[in-house]
Each structure stands twice: as C-alpha cells, then as structure tokens.
mmCIF file of C-alpha atoms and ligand atoms in Angstrom:
data_model
loop_
_atom_site.group_PDB
_atom_site.id
_atom_site.type_symbol
_atom_site.label_atom_id
_atom_site.label_comp_id
_atom_site.label_asym_id
_atom_site.label_seq_id
_atom_site.Cartn_x
_atom_site.Cartn_y
_atom_site.Cartn_z
ATOM 1 C CA MET U 1 -0.465 1.856 21.319
ATOM 2 C CA GLY U 2 0.332 5.825 20.954
ATOM 3 C CA ASP U 3 -2.044 8.383 20.227
ATOM 4 C CA ARG U 4 0.303 9.780 16.961
ATOM 5 C CA PHE U 5 -2.938 10.118 15.272
ATOM 6 C CA THR U 6 -5.577 11.410 17.482
ATOM 7 C CA GLY U 7 -7.884 13.983 15.052
ATOM 8 C CA ARG U 8 -6.028 13.178 11.789
ATOM 9 C CA VAL U 9 -8.232 11.378 9.552
ATOM 10 C CA ALA U 10 -7.091 9.023 7.529
ATOM 11 C CA LEU U 11 -7.026 6.854 4.169
ATOM 12 C CA VAL U 12 -6.494 2.957 3.547
ATOM 13 C CA THR U 13 -7.122 1.638 0.465
ATOM 14 C CA GLY U 14 -6.949 -2.193 0.031
ATOM 15 C CA GLY U 15 -8.000 -2.080 3.694
ATOM 16 C CA GLY U 16 -10.537 -5.407 3.535
ATOM 17 C CA SER U 17 -7.670 -7.380 3.786
ATOM 18 C CA GLY U 18 -4.284 -8.150 5.436
ATOM 19 C CA ILE U 19 -1.518 -5.559 5.719
ATOM 20 C CA GLY U 20 -4.284 -2.573 4.807
ATOM 21 C CA ARG U 21 -6.321 -4.213 7.295
ATOM 22 C CA HIS U 22 -4.068 -4.123 10.244
ATOM 23 C CA THR U 23 -2.597 -0.939 8.862
ATOM 24 C CA ALA U 24 -6.930 0.704 8.977
ATOM 25 C CA ARG U 25 -7.290 -0.537 12.780
ATOM 26 C CA ALA U 26 -3.760 0.370 13.772
ATOM 27 C CA LEU U 27 -4.640 3.777 12.670
ATOM 28 C CA ALA U 28 -7.628 3.892 14.399
ATOM 29 C CA ALA U 29 -6.111 2.079 18.085
ATOM 30 C CA GLU U 30 -3.749 5.837 18.267
ATOM 31 C CA GLY U 31 -6.820 8.163 17.139
ATOM 32 C CA ALA U 32 -7.372 8.029 13.264
ATOM 33 C CA THR U 33 -11.428 8.113 12.252
ATOM 34 C CA VAL U 34 -10.030 6.372 8.955
ATOM 35 C CA VAL U 35 -11.458 5.585 5.404
ATOM 36 C CA VAL U 36 -11.223 1.729 4.072
ATOM 37 C CA ALA U 37 -11.339 1.615 0.560
ATOM 38 C CA GLY U 38 -11.496 -1.742 -1.406
ATOM 39 C CA ARG U 39 -13.998 -3.753 -4.123
ATOM 40 C CA ASP U 40 -15.679 -6.042 -0.998
ATOM 41 C CA LYS U 41 -18.231 -3.717 1.021
ATOM 42 C CA ASP U 42 -18.463 -6.779 3.570
ATOM 43 C CA ALA U 43 -14.924 -7.290 4.050
ATOM 44 C CA LEU U 44 -14.404 -3.514 3.970
ATOM 45 C CA ALA U 45 -17.635 -3.904 6.934
ATOM 46 C CA GLU U 46 -15.810 -5.836 8.676
ATOM 47 C CA THR U 47 -12.318 -4.111 9.118
ATOM 48 C CA GLY U 48 -14.350 -0.959 11.264
ATOM 49 C CA GLY U 49 -14.015 2.763 10.204
ATOM 50 C CA VAL U 50 -15.623 4.029 7.706
ATOM 51 C CA PRO U 51 -16.147 1.723 4.459
ATOM 52 C CA VAL U 52 -15.729 2.992 0.550
ATOM 53 C CA VAL U 53 -16.516 1.328 -2.291
ATOM 54 C CA ALA U 54 -14.076 2.319 -4.793
ATOM 55 C CA ASP U 55 -11.820 0.618 -7.235
ATOM 56 C CA VAL U 56 -8.614 2.171 -8.064
ATOM 57 C CA THR U 57 -7.808 1.211 -11.597
ATOM 58 C CA VAL U 58 -10.805 3.943 -12.546
ATOM 59 C CA GLU U 59 -10.343 7.344 -11.791
ATOM 60 C CA SER U 60 -14.390 8.043 -11.170
ATOM 61 C CA GLU U 61 -14.887 5.626 -8.665
ATOM 62 C CA VAL U 62 -11.453 7.638 -6.804
ATOM 63 C CA GLU U 63 -12.621 10.976 -7.636
ATOM 64 C CA ALA U 64 -16.259 10.335 -5.345
ATOM 65 C CA LEU U 65 -13.950 8.723 -2.668
ATOM 66 C CA LEU U 66 -11.902 12.040 -1.669
ATOM 67 C CA ALA U 67 -15.212 13.463 -2.802
ATOM 68 C CA THR U 68 -16.528 11.649 0.286
ATOM 69 C CA VAL U 69 -13.681 11.438 2.402
ATOM 70 C CA ALA U 70 -13.849 15.369 1.468
ATOM 71 C CA ASP U 71 -17.821 15.588 2.589
ATOM 72 C CA ARG U 72 -17.634 14.421 5.604
ATOM 73 C CA PHE U 73 -14.493 15.434 6.998
ATOM 74 C CA GLY U 74 -12.663 18.438 5.497
ATOM 75 C CA ARG U 75 -9.583 17.485 5.062
ATOM 76 C CA LEU U 76 -7.249 14.709 4.212
ATOM 77 C CA ASP U 77 -3.511 13.994 7.091
ATOM 78 C CA VAL U 78 -2.697 10.937 5.894
ATOM 79 C CA ALA U 79 -3.483 7.635 3.298
ATOM 80 C CA VAL U 80 -1.690 4.880 2.099
ATOM 81 C CA ASN U 81 -1.496 3.341 -0.830
ATOM 82 C CA ASN U 82 -1.923 -0.492 0.095
ATOM 83 C CA ALA U 83 -4.603 -1.575 -2.615
ATOM 84 C CA GLY U 84 -2.443 -3.727 -4.432
ATOM 85 C CA VAL U 85 -2.161 -7.454 -6.858
ATOM 86 C CA PHE U 86 -0.217 -11.035 -6.929
ATOM 87 C CA GLY U 87 0.199 -12.960 -10.358
ATOM 88 C CA GLY U 88 2.023 -13.648 -13.388
ATOM 89 C CA GLY U 89 4.439 -16.698 -12.017
ATOM 90 C CA MET U 90 5.354 -16.949 -15.744
ATOM 91 C CA PRO U 91 7.882 -15.868 -17.784
ATOM 92 C CA LEU U 92 7.178 -12.490 -19.813
ATOM 93 C CA ALA U 93 6.610 -14.410 -23.433
ATOM 94 C CA GLU U 94 4.457 -16.911 -21.989
ATOM 95 C CA MET U 95 2.511 -13.878 -19.949
ATOM 96 C CA PRO U 96 -0.972 -12.582 -21.754
ATOM 97 C CA SER U 97 -0.893 -8.724 -21.576
ATOM 98 C CA ALA U 98 -4.289 -8.796 -20.185
ATOM 99 C CA GLU U 99 -1.950 -10.268 -16.308
ATOM 100 C CA TRP U 100 0.502 -7.807 -17.560
ATOM 101 C CA ASP U 101 -3.275 -4.883 -17.451
ATOM 102 C CA ARG U 102 -3.985 -6.494 -14.643
ATOM 103 C CA LEU U 103 -0.789 -5.839 -12.573
ATOM 104 C CA VAL U 104 -0.147 -2.787 -14.193
ATOM 105 C CA ALA U 105 -3.587 -0.821 -13.502
ATOM 106 C CA THR U 106 -3.937 -2.252 -10.232
ATOM 107 C CA ASN U 107 -0.308 -1.709 -8.609
ATOM 108 C CA LEU U 108 0.798 0.807 -11.021
ATOM 109 C CA THR U 109 -1.902 3.328 -12.617
ATOM 110 C CA GLY U 110 -3.062 2.837 -8.840
ATOM 111 C CA VAL U 111 -0.665 4.083 -7.085
ATOM 112 C CA TYR U 112 -1.272 7.048 -9.651
ATOM 113 C CA LEU U 113 -4.810 6.952 -9.309
ATOM 114 C CA THR U 114 -5.162 7.801 -5.819
ATOM 115 C CA MET U 115 -1.879 9.940 -4.673
ATOM 116 C CA LYS U 116 -3.151 12.466 -7.830
ATOM 117 C CA HIS U 117 -6.644 12.772 -6.139
ATOM 118 C CA GLU U 118 -6.056 12.500 -2.515
ATOM 119 C CA ILE U 119 -2.426 15.562 -3.439
ATOM 120 C CA THR U 120 -5.857 17.600 -3.933
ATOM 121 C CA LEU U 121 -7.462 17.002 -1.326
ATOM 122 C CA MET U 122 -4.583 17.580 0.846
ATOM 123 C CA ARG U 123 -2.817 21.222 -0.918
ATOM 124 C CA GLY U 124 -3.650 23.730 2.022
ATOM 125 C CA THR U 125 -3.278 21.280 4.571
ATOM 126 C CA GLY U 126 -0.858 19.659 4.083
ATOM 127 C CA GLY U 127 0.418 15.621 4.688
ATOM 128 C CA THR U 128 1.456 12.662 4.791
ATOM 129 C CA ILE U 129 0.982 9.761 2.380
ATOM 130 C CA VAL U 130 2.263 6.303 2.315
ATOM 131 C CA ASN U 131 2.778 3.662 -0.722
ATOM 132 C CA VAL U 132 2.735 -0.014 -0.189
ATOM 133 C CA ALA U 133 5.984 -1.175 -2.782
ATOM 134 C CA SER U 134 7.131 -3.846 -2.275
ATOM 135 C CA ASN U 135 11.422 -5.654 -1.956
ATOM 136 C CA ILE U 136 11.100 -6.830 -4.752
ATOM 137 C CA GLY U 137 11.124 -4.116 -6.956
ATOM 138 C CA ALA U 138 14.436 -3.322 -5.250
ATOM 139 C CA HIS U 139 16.097 -6.724 -5.622
ATOM 140 C CA GLY U 140 14.098 -6.967 -8.465
ATOM 141 C CA ARG U 141 15.022 -11.104 -9.199
ATOM 142 C CA ARG U 142 12.298 -13.209 -9.802
ATOM 143 C CA PRO U 143 12.206 -15.032 -12.777
ATOM 144 C CA GLY U 144 7.793 -15.606 -13.025
ATOM 145 C CA LEU U 145 7.746 -12.206 -11.368
ATOM 146 C CA GLY U 146 9.189 -9.653 -13.627
ATOM 147 C CA ALA U 147 5.309 -7.925 -14.490
ATOM 148 C CA TYR U 148 4.772 -7.738 -10.505
ATOM 149 C CA ALA U 149 8.092 -6.376 -9.746
ATOM 150 C CA ALA U 150 8.417 -3.579 -12.085
ATOM 151 C CA THR U 151 4.735 -2.692 -10.853
ATOM 152 C CA LYS U 152 6.995 -2.141 -6.927
ATOM 153 C CA ALA U 153 10.444 -0.441 -8.616
ATOM 154 C CA ALA U 154 7.693 2.232 -10.458
ATOM 155 C CA VAL U 155 5.507 2.362 -6.942
ATOM 156 C CA SER U 156 9.475 3.758 -5.724
ATOM 157 C CA VAL U 157 10.459 5.712 -8.218
ATOM 158 C CA LEU U 158 6.997 7.906 -8.969
ATOM 159 C CA THR U 159 6.881 8.178 -5.208
ATOM 160 C CA ARG U 160 10.533 9.716 -4.860
ATOM 161 C CA ASN U 161 9.759 12.067 -7.928
ATOM 162 C CA THR U 162 6.567 12.976 -6.770
ATOM 163 C CA ALA U 163 7.447 13.922 -3.212
ATOM 164 C CA LEU U 164 10.087 16.539 -4.177
ATOM 165 C CA GLU U 165 7.788 17.462 -5.950
ATOM 166 C CA TYR U 166 5.329 18.196 -3.403
ATOM 167 C CA ILE U 167 7.330 18.568 -0.027
ATOM 168 C CA GLY U 168 7.143 22.002 -0.952
ATOM 169 C CA ALA U 169 2.940 22.061 -0.622
ATOM 170 C CA GLY U 170 3.982 20.453 3.210
ATOM 171 C CA ILE U 171 2.939 17.550 1.844
ATOM 172 C CA ARG U 172 4.843 14.141 2.885
ATOM 173 C CA ILE U 173 5.935 11.573 0.312
ATOM 174 C CA ASN U 174 7.125 7.524 0.941
ATOM 175 C CA ALA U 175 6.923 4.315 0.774
ATOM 176 C CA VAL U 176 7.252 0.779 2.321
ATOM 177 C CA SER U 177 8.574 -2.081 0.401
ATOM 178 C CA PRO U 178 7.727 -5.175 2.199
ATOM 179 C CA GLY U 179 9.543 -8.488 1.998
ATOM 180 C CA PRO U 180 7.565 -11.714 2.283
ATOM 181 C CA ALA U 181 4.401 -10.712 5.856
ATOM 182 C CA ASP U 182 2.391 -12.669 7.294
ATOM 183 C CA THR U 183 -0.872 -12.564 4.593
ATOM 184 C CA ALA U 184 -2.549 -14.449 2.139
ATOM 185 C CA MET U 185 -0.933 -12.618 -1.407
ATOM 186 C CA SER U 186 0.993 -15.140 -3.538
ATOM 187 C CA LEU U 187 -0.947 -18.291 -2.441
ATOM 188 C CA TRP U 188 0.144 -21.248 -4.566
ATOM 189 C CA PRO U 189 -2.580 -23.054 -5.569
ATOM 190 C CA GLY U 190 -3.989 -25.918 -2.720
ATOM 191 C CA GLU U 191 -1.605 -23.945 0.229
ATOM 192 C CA THR U 192 -2.461 -22.702 4.101
ATOM 193 C CA PRO U 193 -1.176 -19.539 4.459
ATOM 194 C CA ASP U 194 0.986 -21.435 7.035
ATOM 195 C CA ASP U 195 2.362 -23.030 4.382
ATOM 196 C CA ARG U 196 3.385 -20.476 2.173
ATOM 197 C CA ALA U 197 4.715 -18.271 5.147
ATOM 198 C CA ALA U 198 7.545 -22.052 5.624
ATOM 199 C CA ARG U 199 7.949 -21.787 2.167
ATOM 200 C CA LEU U 200 9.040 -18.262 2.123
ATOM 201 C CA ALA U 201 9.895 -17.941 5.589
ATOM 202 C CA SER U 202 12.964 -20.814 3.876
ATOM 203 C CA ALA U 203 14.220 -17.849 1.493
ATOM 204 C CA LEU U 204 15.065 -14.853 4.011
ATOM 205 C CA PRO U 205 18.004 -13.885 5.986
ATOM 206 C CA ILE U 206 15.543 -13.904 9.381
ATOM 207 C CA GLY U 207 14.402 -17.230 8.464
ATOM 208 C CA ARG U 208 10.413 -16.409 8.987
ATOM 209 C CA VAL U 209 8.219 -14.127 7.522
ATOM 210 C CA GLY U 210 7.657 -10.323 8.843
ATOM 211 C CA SER U 211 4.225 -9.667 11.086
ATOM 212 C CA LEU U 212 1.560 -8.075 10.363
ATOM 213 C CA ASP U 213 2.593 -5.832 12.910
ATOM 214 C CA GLU U 214 6.196 -5.426 11.717
ATOM 215 C CA ILE U 215 4.732 -4.129 8.401
ATOM 216 C CA THR U 216 2.643 -1.956 9.167
ATOM 217 C CA GLY U 217 5.326 -0.035 12.286
ATOM 218 C CA ALA U 218 6.699 0.777 9.168
ATOM 219 C CA ILE U 219 3.747 2.882 7.606
ATOM 220 C CA LEU U 220 2.217 4.198 9.632
ATOM 221 C CA TRP U 221 6.372 5.618 11.569
ATOM 222 C CA LEU U 222 6.629 6.806 7.676
ATOM 223 C CA ALA U 223 2.773 8.442 7.733
ATOM 224 C CA SER U 224 3.703 10.016 10.903
ATOM 225 C CA ASP U 225 5.294 13.003 12.554
ATOM 226 C CA ASP U 226 7.862 10.172 14.234
ATOM 227 C CA SER U 227 9.185 10.593 10.708
ATOM 228 C CA ALA U 228 9.230 14.496 9.815
ATOM 229 C CA PHE U 229 12.594 14.951 8.038
ATOM 230 C CA THR U 230 11.920 11.610 5.922
ATOM 231 C CA VAL U 231 11.022 12.222 2.599
ATOM 232 C CA GLY U 232 10.396 10.407 -0.867
ATOM 233 C CA HIS U 233 11.962 7.247 0.820
ATOM 234 C CA ASP U 234 11.532 3.758 0.211
ATOM 235 C CA LEU U 235 11.607 1.831 3.246
ATOM 236 C CA VAL U 236 12.436 -1.785 2.698
ATOM 237 C CA VAL U 237 11.069 -4.392 5.704
ATOM 238 C CA ASP U 238 12.537 -7.391 4.431
ATOM 239 C CA GLY U 239 14.082 -9.667 7.375
ATOM 240 C CA GLY U 240 17.335 -8.993 5.704
ATOM 241 C CA ALA U 241 16.385 -10.235 1.854
ATOM 242 C CA THR U 242 17.701 -7.281 0.031
ATOM 243 C CA ALA U 243 20.146 -6.477 2.383
HETATM 244 N N1 NAP N 1 1.943 -9.582 1.828
HETATM 245 C C1 NAP N 1 3.169 -10.055 1.224
HETATM 246 O O1 NAP N 1 4.070 -11.175 1.359
HETATM 247 C C2 NAP N 1 3.649 -8.792 0.473
HETATM 248 C C3 NAP N 1 5.181 -7.980 0.094
HETATM 249 C C4 NAP N 1 5.603 -7.007 -0.082
HETATM 250 C C5 NAP N 1 4.215 -6.116 -0.752
HETATM 251 N N2 NAP N 1 3.240 -6.265 -0.023
HETATM 252 C C6 NAP N 1 2.140 -5.458 -0.794
HETATM 253 O O2 NAP N 1 1.607 -5.394 0.148
HETATM 254 C C7 NAP N 1 -0.067 -4.252 -0.021
HETATM 255 C C8 NAP N 1 -1.068 -5.986 0.794
HETATM 256 O O3 NAP N 1 -1.760 -7.023 -0.038
HETATM 257 P P1 NAP N 1 -1.697 -7.745 1.545
HETATM 258 O O4 NAP N 1 -0.237 -8.907 1.633
HETATM 259 O O5 NAP N 1 -2.291 -7.578 1.976
HETATM 260 O O6 NAP N 1 -2.509 -8.759 -0.362
HETATM 261 P P2 NAP N 1 -4.144 -8.940 0.286
HETATM 262 O O7 NAP N 1 -4.464 -9.493 1.436
HETATM 263 O O8 NAP N 1 -3.966 -9.127 -1.247
HETATM 264 O O9 NAP N 1 -4.622 -6.832 0.215
HETATM 265 C C9 NAP N 1 -4.587 -7.032 -0.921
HETATM 266 C C10 NAP N 1 -5.739 -5.347 -1.211
HETATM 267 O O10 NAP N 1 -6.014 -4.774 -1.965
HETATM 268 C C11 NAP N 1 -7.129 -4.779 -2.536
HETATM 269 N N3 NAP N 1 -7.792 -4.025 -4.393
HETATM 270 C C12 NAP N 1 -6.860 -5.056 -5.131
HETATM 271 N N4 NAP N 1 -7.812 -5.046 -6.350
HETATM 272 C C13 NAP N 1 -7.934 -3.432 -5.557
HETATM 273 C C14 NAP N 1 -8.714 -2.516 -6.499
HETATM 274 N N5 NAP N 1 -8.275 -2.896 -8.220
HETATM 275 N N6 NAP N 1 -9.221 -1.114 -5.938
HETATM 276 C C15 NAP N 1 -8.565 -0.962 -4.743
HETATM 277 N N7 NAP N 1 -9.419 -2.247 -3.200
HETATM 278 C C16 NAP N 1 -7.822 -3.328 -4.405
HETATM 279 C C17 NAP N 1 -8.023 -5.892 -2.228
HETATM 280 O O11 NAP N 1 -9.743 -5.505 -1.703
HETATM 281 P P3 NAP N 1 -10.284 -6.690 -3.296
HETATM 282 O O12 NAP N 1 -9.878 -7.403 -3.780
HETATM 283 O O13 NAP N 1 -12.078 -6.899 -2.636
HETATM 284 O O14 NAP N 1 -10.375 -5.137 -3.440
HETATM 285 C C18 NAP N 1 -7.211 -6.265 -0.590
HETATM 286 O O15 NAP N 1 -8.157 -6.292 0.422
HETATM 287 C C19 NAP N 1 -0.315 -5.546 -1.885
HETATM 288 O O16 NAP N 1 0.023 -4.052 -2.560
HETATM 289 C C20 NAP N 1 0.651 -6.600 -2.417
HETATM 290 O O17 NAP N 1 1.068 -5.650 -3.241
HETATM 291 C C21 NAP N 1 2.135 -7.665 0.374
#
C-alpha cells in the first residue's frame, strides 16, 4: 500500500457502491481524507470517510457538496467524478425521452456540474480530477445502448477540452474508461453479479471482467503525482475490448 495521497482531500461521487466505494477506500488507504457523495446516506456511511448526500444532477446540491468540502477542509486536491447510471437497453425510437433525460442528466450533466464546482474550489491550489467514462464511449458500438454510449463519449470529449482550459491553473483532468467490471451495474432482470460477470467475460479478449482493484488502480494513478505529465487523457481499461 502506498502513501500517494497523504495530507490530501479527495471527493468521490457515487461513493456508496461499486467502483466509487472501492476508489474511496483505496484513496483513504493511501492517506487521503475522503468525502463520499451519493444519494443513499446509509450506503455512503458503509463506505466510510465523510459522507455527504448530494444528487449530481441538481446544481444546488453539487454547490452545497463543494461548500461542505470547503468549510470542513478549506481545499480539494482530488476529485473522482464516478456517479453514473446505466440504461436504455432498447432501440432509439422505442426509448422514452425520460430515459434519455435520466442518462444525460446523471452521466453528462452530473460530470459538468461537479467539475464546474470542483474547479472553482481547486483554483489557486491546483488538483487532479478523474472522470469515469466507459469503454463503450470509445468503441461506440452496442445497439440498444446508444444513449448510454453517447453520454460516456461526451464525458471523454468534455474531459479533454476542460483539461486544456485548466492545466494552466494547475488542475490536471483525465478520464478512465472501464470495460465491464465486477460490480452490480447493468444486471439483467433475475441475474446475479456472478452470472453477469460470466456473460460479459465471454465477449472480452482477456476472458474475464475487470476487478475493482484493476479499475481503481487506473483511477488512482491518474489522480496521483505518478501521472504528472498526463493531461486530458482517457485511459481505457477494458481487457482488450477496444484494442
Ligand atoms: N461496472 C462496469 O462494468 C462499468 C463499466 C464502464 C463504466 N462504468 C462506470 O463506472 C461508474 C461507477 O459504476 P459502478 O459499476 O460502480 O455502478 P454502481 O455501483 O451502480 O455505482 C454508481 C453510483 O453512482 C451513484 N449515483 C447514481 N446517480 C446519482 C446521482 N444522480 N447523484 C449522485 N450519485 C449518483 C449511485 O448511488 P445512488 O444511486 O445511491 O445515488 C452509485 O453509488 C459509472 O459512471 C459507470 O457508468 C462502469
């Protein structure tokens, strides 16, 4: 276990489960004080760290979240914008517009809003931001999942452009695009996480889904000084799916 984040203040959105929870715990294990944000208070409390209930689709809640970080710690060194929802699962003309709105609001507007208020707090001191996109945004081909893929591709583009806008201010912004990982996201009805892992593994060149350590390892690398010369990059971690 390293100590790359000793003395640093970190924020992880979607910190109550899956990749976000694992990332929050990994940051804490390497010395960070970690604020975890999401909509489920109990889930956040189970993760550990400093739980703050906030919906990333609501600007006033994102502003209040960053105000809490500012009040309690006076700074923000690391932000991992991981909150996201999976959905769609049907051809475009069949998909209710409410489902489109839900995906865009969480996966894209949520990243815009969190980056906006994180950058405001990081100005002057600098910091690192890692947005969690998806390899589906990079390869873009998954009939039925076009809306989800489009939100993730947009996160990747937004990451690159925002990185160029703020690297001069010492704020280094990158993205991680995981492939199928060992979480409960995108379970089919009645499917267990093990069934899901087996289903997805068969389509991956490496023959298995990614572990939480493997996804979190990439996030922590981009959040740390180990990647100090890496700016505006979208690191695809997907077992060869987009190779
Ligand atoms: N697992 C994969 O195979 C995979 C692959 C590629 C990319 N990803 C991306 O990785 C990220 C994490 O996914 P995961 O696999 O760890 O799934 P997960 O366990 O469902 O995590 C998503 C988290 O986002 C939070 N969230 C959702 N809507 C929110 C909102 N409006 N405001 C605040 N928090 C919200 C959820 O908490 P609440 O609902 O309690 O708020 C949950 O903790 C997502 O962005 C996902 O798209 C996952």
